[in-house]
Backbone as numpy.savetxt, mean C-alpha at the origin, in Angstrom:
# Nx Ny Nz CAx CAy CAz Cx Cy Cz
-2.56 18.33 -5.84 -2.25 17.92 -4.48 -1.09 18.76 -3.97
-1.08 18.95 -2.66 -0.01 19.75 -2.07 0.80 18.89 -1.12
2.09 19.19 -1.05 2.99 18.48 -0.14 2.73 18.95 1.28
2.78 18.01 2.21 2.58 18.32 3.63 3.70 17.66 4.43
3.93 18.14 5.62 4.86 17.51 6.54 4.20 16.23 7.05
4.92 15.12 7.06 4.36 13.84 7.49 3.85 13.92 8.93
4.36 14.82 9.73 3.90 14.94 11.11 2.43 15.38 11.19
1.91 15.91 10.09 0.50 16.32 10.09 -0.42 15.20 9.61
0.14 14.03 9.34 -0.65 12.89 8.85 -1.65 12.47 9.92
-2.82 12.01 9.46 -3.90 11.58 10.35 -3.46 10.42 11.25
-4.24 10.17 12.25 -4.05 9.03 13.14 -3.91 7.75 12.32
-2.78 7.07 12.45 -2.50 5.87 11.66 -3.52 4.76 11.83
-4.08 4.59 13.03 -5.09 3.56 13.23 -6.37 3.94 12.50
-6.76 5.19 12.64 -8.01 5.67 12.05 -7.97 5.58 10.52
-6.86 5.98 9.94 -6.80 6.04 8.48 -6.85 4.65 7.85
-6.29 3.66 8.52 -6.35 2.30 7.98 -7.73 1.68 8.17
-8.48 2.14 9.14 -9.81 1.58 9.40 -10.93 2.35 8.71
-10.75 3.66 8.53 -11.84 4.49 8.02 -11.73 4.83 6.53
-10.58 4.59 5.94 -10.39 4.88 4.53 -9.99 3.61 3.79
-9.92 3.70 2.48 -9.55 2.58 1.63 -8.10 2.80 1.17
-7.12 2.13 1.82 -5.73 2.30 1.42 -5.40 1.40 0.22
-4.95 2.02 -0.86 -4.61 1.27 -2.06 -3.11 1.37 -2.30
-2.46 0.22 -2.30 -1.04 0.12 -2.57 -0.85 0.09 -4.08
0.01 0.95 -4.60 0.30 0.98 -6.04 1.79 0.71 -6.22
2.10 -0.29 -7.06 3.47 -0.70 -7.35 3.65 -0.78 -8.86
4.90 -0.61 -9.30 5.18 -0.80 -10.72 6.52 -1.51 -10.89
6.66 -2.17 -12.05 7.91 -2.87 -12.35 8.58 -2.28 -13.59
8.37 -1.03 -13.86 8.89 -0.26 -14.99 8.17 -0.55 -16.30
7.40 -1.63 -16.37 6.62 -1.94 -17.57 5.13 -1.89 -17.29
4.75 -2.28 -16.10 3.33 -2.39 -15.73 3.11 -1.80 -14.35
1.84 -1.48 -14.10 1.43 -0.94 -12.81 0.33 -1.84 -12.26
0.37 -2.10 -10.97 -0.72 -2.84 -10.35 -1.03 -2.22 -8.99
-2.26 -2.42 -8.56 -2.70 -1.84 -7.29 -3.59 -2.83 -6.56
-3.57 -2.74 -5.25 -4.45 -3.57 -4.42 -4.76 -2.84 -3.13
-5.92 -3.14 -2.58 -6.29 -2.61 -1.28 -5.55 -3.42 -0.22
-5.03 -2.72 0.79 -4.38 -3.43 1.89 -5.20 -3.22 3.15
-5.18 -4.22 4.01 -5.91 -4.15 5.28 -4.97 -4.05 6.47
-3.74 -4.46 6.26 -2.77 -4.44 7.35 -1.70 -3.41 7.06
-1.37 -2.60 8.03 -0.32 -1.62 7.86 -0.20 -0.76 9.08
0.75 0.11 9.05 0.94 0.99 10.17 2.01 2.03 9.88
2.12 2.96 10.79 3.10 4.04 10.70 3.92 4.06 11.96
5.16 4.50 11.84 5.99 4.58 13.03 7.32 5.21 12.71
8.25 5.01 13.63 9.60 5.52 13.48 10.56 4.36 13.63
11.49 4.24 12.70 12.49 3.18 12.74 13.76 3.72 12.11
14.89 3.43 12.72 16.19 3.88 12.19 16.22 5.39 11.99
15.55 6.13 12.88 15.47 7.59 12.83 14.76 8.09 11.57
13.86 7.28 11.05 13.11 7.64 9.86 11.61 7.46 10.12
10.78 8.27 9.47 9.34 8.04 9.48 9.07 6.89 8.51
8.43 5.85 9.00 8.24 4.66 8.17 6.77 4.24 8.12
6.49 3.45 7.09 5.19 2.84 6.91 5.41 1.34 6.77
4.57 0.56 7.41 4.66 -0.89 7.35 3.53 -1.40 6.46
3.88 -2.22 5.48 2.90 -2.75 4.53 3.07 -4.26 4.48
1.95 -4.97 4.41 1.98 -6.43 4.34 1.33 -6.88 3.04
2.03 -7.73 2.28 1.50 -8.25 1.02 1.66 -9.77 1.04
0.57 -10.47 0.77 0.61 -11.93 0.72 1.35 -12.40 -0.53
2.11 -13.47 -0.39 2.95 -13.94 -1.48 2.17 -14.50 -2.66
0.90 -14.80 -2.52 0.13 -15.32 -3.64 -0.62 -14.21 -4.39
-0.49 -12.97 -3.95 -1.17 -11.87 -4.63 -0.38 -11.47 -5.88
-1.08 -11.11 -6.93 -0.45 -10.66 -8.17 0.45 -9.45 -7.90
0.05 -8.61 -6.99 0.83 -7.41 -6.64 2.16 -7.76 -6.00
2.28 -8.95 -5.43 3.52 -9.32 -4.75 4.74 -9.20 -5.67
4.63 -9.70 -6.90 5.77 -9.61 -7.83 6.15 -8.16 -8.10
5.15 -7.29 -8.17 5.42 -5.87 -8.37 6.10 -5.28 -7.13
5.62 -5.66 -5.96 6.20 -5.12 -4.72 7.64 -5.58 -4.54
7.95 -6.77 -5.01 9.32 -7.27 -4.91 10.25 -6.49 -5.85
9.76 -6.10 -7.01 10.58 -5.40 -8.00 10.65 -3.90 -7.78
9.67 -3.35 -7.10 9.58 -1.90 -6.90 10.53 -1.42 -5.82
11.15 -0.28 -6.08 11.95 0.39 -5.03 11.08 1.42 -4.31
10.06 1.91 -5.03 9.14 2.90 -4.48 7.72 2.36 -4.59
6.90 2.64 -3.58 5.48 2.31 -3.57 4.73 3.60 -3.28
3.43 3.54 -3.44 2.59 4.58 -2.88 1.41 3.94 -2.18
0.93 4.63 -1.18 -0.35 4.30 -0.56 -1.27 5.47 -0.84
-2.35 5.19 -1.53 -3.34 6.20 -1.86 -4.57 5.93 -1.02
-5.02 6.92 -0.26 -6.15 6.75 0.64 -7.39 7.41 0.03
-8.43 6.60 -0.16 -9.71 7.05 -0.71 -10.81 6.74 0.28
-11.98 7.35 0.09 -13.13 7.00 0.93 -13.48 5.54 0.73
-13.92 4.89 1.82 -14.37 3.50 1.72 -15.55 3.43 0.78
-15.52 2.47 -0.12 -16.56 2.33 -1.12 -16.62 0.85 -1.48
-17.80 0.27 -1.47 -17.92 -1.17 -1.73 -17.41 -1.55 -3.12
-17.56 -0.66 -4.09 -17.04 -0.93 -5.44 -15.52 -1.01 -5.42
-14.87 -0.08 -4.71 -13.41 -0.10 -4.62 -12.92 -1.34 -3.89
-13.61 -1.71 -2.82 -13.24 -2.91 -2.07 -13.36 -4.14 -2.97
-14.42 -4.23 -3.75 -14.63 -5.36 -4.66 -13.52 -5.43 -5.71
-13.18 -4.30 -6.30 -12.20 -4.28 -7.39 -10.78 -4.40 -6.86
-10.38 -3.54 -5.93 -9.00 -3.50 -5.47 -8.70 -4.49 -4.35
-9.74 -4.99 -3.68 -9.53 -5.91 -2.58 -9.78 -7.37 -2.94
-10.56 -7.62 -3.98 -10.94 -9.00 -4.28 -10.58 -9.47 -5.68
-10.37 -8.55 -6.60 -10.04 -8.91 -7.99 -8.53 -8.91 -8.18
-8.07 -9.64 -9.18 -6.65 -9.70 -9.48 -6.32 -8.85 -10.70
-5.20 -8.16 -10.61 -4.73 -7.35 -11.72 -4.28 -8.18 -12.92
-4.10 -9.47 -12.72 -3.75 -10.30 -13.88 -4.99 -10.59 -14.72
-6.17 -10.40 -14.15 -7.43 -10.66 -14.87 -8.12 -9.41 -15.39
-7.94 -8.28 -14.69 -8.61 -7.03 -15.10 -7.67 -5.85 -14.91
-7.96 -4.77 -15.60 -7.30 -3.49 -15.37 -8.13 -2.79 -14.29
-7.60 -2.77 -13.08 -8.37 -2.24 -11.95 -8.67 -0.74 -12.09
-7.74 -0.01 -12.68 -7.99 1.42 -12.86 -9.12 1.65 -13.85
-9.06 0.97 -14.97 -10.11 1.13 -15.99 -11.46 0.68 -15.44
-11.49 -0.46 -14.75 -12.73 -1.00 -14.21 -13.34 -0.08 -13.15
-12.50 0.52 -12.32 -12.99 1.38 -11.23 -13.29 2.81 -11.67
-12.72 3.22 -12.80 -12.87 4.60 -13.23 -11.86 5.53 -12.58
-10.95 4.98 -11.78 -9.89 5.79 -11.17 -8.74 5.94 -12.16
-7.87 6.89 -11.88 -6.75 7.17 -12.77 -5.43 7.08 -12.01
-4.42 6.57 -12.68 -3.10 6.53 -12.07 -2.31 7.75 -12.52
-1.53 8.26 -11.61 -0.73 9.46 -11.86 0.73 9.07 -11.65
1.60 9.39 -12.62 3.01 9.02 -12.53 3.82 10.16 -11.95
4.69 9.83 -11.01 5.63 10.77 -10.41 7.00 10.45 -10.99
7.45 11.24 -11.93 8.71 10.97 -12.62 9.90 11.07 -11.67
9.85 11.97 -10.67 10.98 12.14 -9.75 11.21 10.91 -8.88
10.13 10.21 -8.53 10.25 9.05 -7.65 9.97 7.72 -8.35
9.70 7.75 -9.65 9.39 6.56 -10.44 8.32 5.70 -9.76
7.20 6.34 -9.47 6.09 5.62 -8.84 4.77 6.22 -9.31
3.73 5.46 -9.12 2.38 5.88 -9.48 1.54 5.99 -8.22
0.51 6.83 -8.28 -0.47 6.89 -7.20 -1.84 7.11 -7.82
-2.88 6.96 -7.02 -4.24 7.15 -7.49 -4.54 8.65 -7.51
-4.84 9.16 -8.69 -5.04 10.61 -8.87 -6.18 11.16 -8.00
-7.21 10.36 -7.76 -8.38 10.81 -7.00 -8.22 10.68 -5.49
-7.07 10.22 -5.02 -6.86 9.99 -3.58 -7.00 11.26 -2.76
-7.47 11.09 -1.52 -7.55 12.20 -0.57 -6.16 12.51 -0.01
-5.40 11.44 0.22 -4.05 11.55 0.77 -3.19 10.49 0.10
-1.90 10.79 -0.05 -0.96 9.85 -0.67 0.33 9.85 0.13
0.84 8.67 0.39 2.18 8.51 0.95 3.07 7.93 -0.13
4.18 8.60 -0.42 5.18 8.06 -1.34 6.24 7.40 -0.48
6.52 6.13 -0.79 7.30 5.29 0.11 8.50 4.67 -0.59
9.64 4.70 0.06 10.86 4.05 -0.43 11.07 2.77 0.36
11.13 1.65 -0.34 11.30 0.35 0.33 12.69 0.29 0.97
12.71 0.02 2.27 13.96 -0.11 3.01 14.34 -1.58 3.20
13.37 -2.41 3.53 13.65 -3.83 3.70 12.35 -4.63 3.65
12.51 -5.93 3.49 11.36 -6.82 3.51 11.66 -8.00 4.42
10.62 -8.50 5.06 10.74 -9.61 6.00 9.66 -10.63 5.66
10.07 -11.84 5.36 9.13 -12.92 5.04 8.59 -13.47 6.36
7.30 -13.31 6.61 6.72 -13.74 7.88 6.68 -15.26 8.03
6.87 -15.97 6.92 6.92 -17.43 7.01 8.14 -17.88 7.80
9.20 -17.10 7.75 10.45 -17.45 8.44 10.65 -16.69 9.74
9.61 -16.01 10.20 9.71 -15.23 11.43 9.72 -16.15 12.66
10.28 -15.64 13.73 10.32 -16.36 15.01 9.12 -15.89 15.82
8.09 -16.74 15.91 6.84 -16.37 16.58 6.89 -16.79 18.05
6.55 -15.86 18.92 6.42 -16.16 20.34 5.07 -16.78 20.64
4.07 -16.44 19.83 2.72 -16.95 20.00 2.34 -17.70 18.73
2.44 -19.01 18.75 2.18 -19.81 17.55 0.72 -19.82 17.14
-0.18 -19.32 18.00 -1.58 -19.26 17.59 -1.78 -18.26 16.45
-0.87 -17.30 16.32 -0.99 -16.32 15.23 -0.77 -16.99 13.87
0.42 -17.56 13.61 0.57 -18.18 12.28 -0.33 -19.39 12.09
-0.55 -20.16 13.14 -1.40 -21.34 13.01 -2.86 -20.97 12.74
-3.30 -19.83 13.27 -4.68 -19.40 13.07 -4.90 -18.65 11.77
-3.94 -17.81 11.41 -4.10 -16.98 10.22 -3.64 -17.68 8.95
-2.54 -18.42 9.02 -1.91 -18.95 7.82 -2.19 -20.42 7.55
-3.21 -20.97 8.18 -3.48 -22.39 7.93 -4.00 -22.63 6.52
-4.70 -21.65 5.92 -5.29 -21.83 4.59 -4.77 -20.85 3.54
-3.90 -19.94 3.91 -3.40 -18.94 2.97 -1.88 -18.81 3.09
-1.22 -18.34 2.03 0.22 -18.11 2.10 0.56 -16.97 3.06
1.77 -17.00 3.54 2.26 -15.98 4.46 2.39 -14.63 3.75
2.45 -13.58 4.55 2.69 -12.23 4.07 4.18 -11.93 4.09
4.56 -10.94 3.33 5.88 -10.31 3.43 5.63 -8.92 3.98
6.41 -8.56 4.98 6.34 -7.23 5.59 7.36 -6.34 4.91
6.89 -5.21 4.41 7.78 -4.21 3.83 7.85 -3.03 4.79
9.05 -2.62 5.09 9.28 -1.42 5.88 9.76 -0.36 4.90
9.01 0.73 4.82 9.26 1.76 3.82 9.41 3.12 4.49
10.37 3.88 4.01 10.53 5.25 4.48 9.50 6.14 3.78
8.84 6.98 4.55 7.89 7.93 3.98 8.71 9.08 3.38
8.71 9.17 2.06 9.49 10.19 1.37 8.69 11.46 1.10
7.38 11.30 0.94 6.55 12.47 0.68 5.11 12.17 1.08
4.44 13.19 1.54 3.04 13.10 1.95 2.28 14.16 1.17
1.25 13.74 0.45 0.42 14.65 -0.34 -1.00 14.66 0.20
-1.64 15.81 0.14 -3.04 15.96 0.56 -3.78 16.70 -0.55
-4.97 16.22 -0.84 -5.82 16.86 -1.86 -6.29 18.21 -1.32
-6.15 19.22 -2.15 -6.66 20.54 -1.79 -8.18 20.53 -1.86
-8.82 21.37 -1.10 -10.28 21.40 -1.03 -10.92 21.67 -2.40
-10.27 22.44 -3.25 -10.86 22.79 -4.55 -10.47 21.83 -5.67
-9.72 20.79 -5.38 -9.32 19.83 -6.41 -10.43 18.86 -6.73
């Protein structure tokens, strides 16, 4: 993979809708990954940032709380990946082994990413916001979304590096 300037990153709306974004977190002993459906890119505090949402009942949540660095690995949409990374829990299966994908360790940033990804964002956690304690102007949002599931935590992460798969890889 080659490093790219984050300004060359694809349309943030398109990439979250057209590809399979897999969040990879580690707690120095274990690695876990999950597909995310909510996220975005922007600028905050004069930094290029990525917004990630993780539900508090997900196995990955404990990893995301302990991790200082995350990665988002973007792969082609695939029903097998959605089934494994979007619906299965890492406490029950090894998602990498089950999917046939491989994790790659970045020693400089102490994070893992999916080796087969088309694009990777390496992210430094800046802050987290528990949406359960947020001040909602429109109560139909939490009342409609969170009536049967736990709230999400929003992570705001600085984009530290952007990688793109070379055509011959």
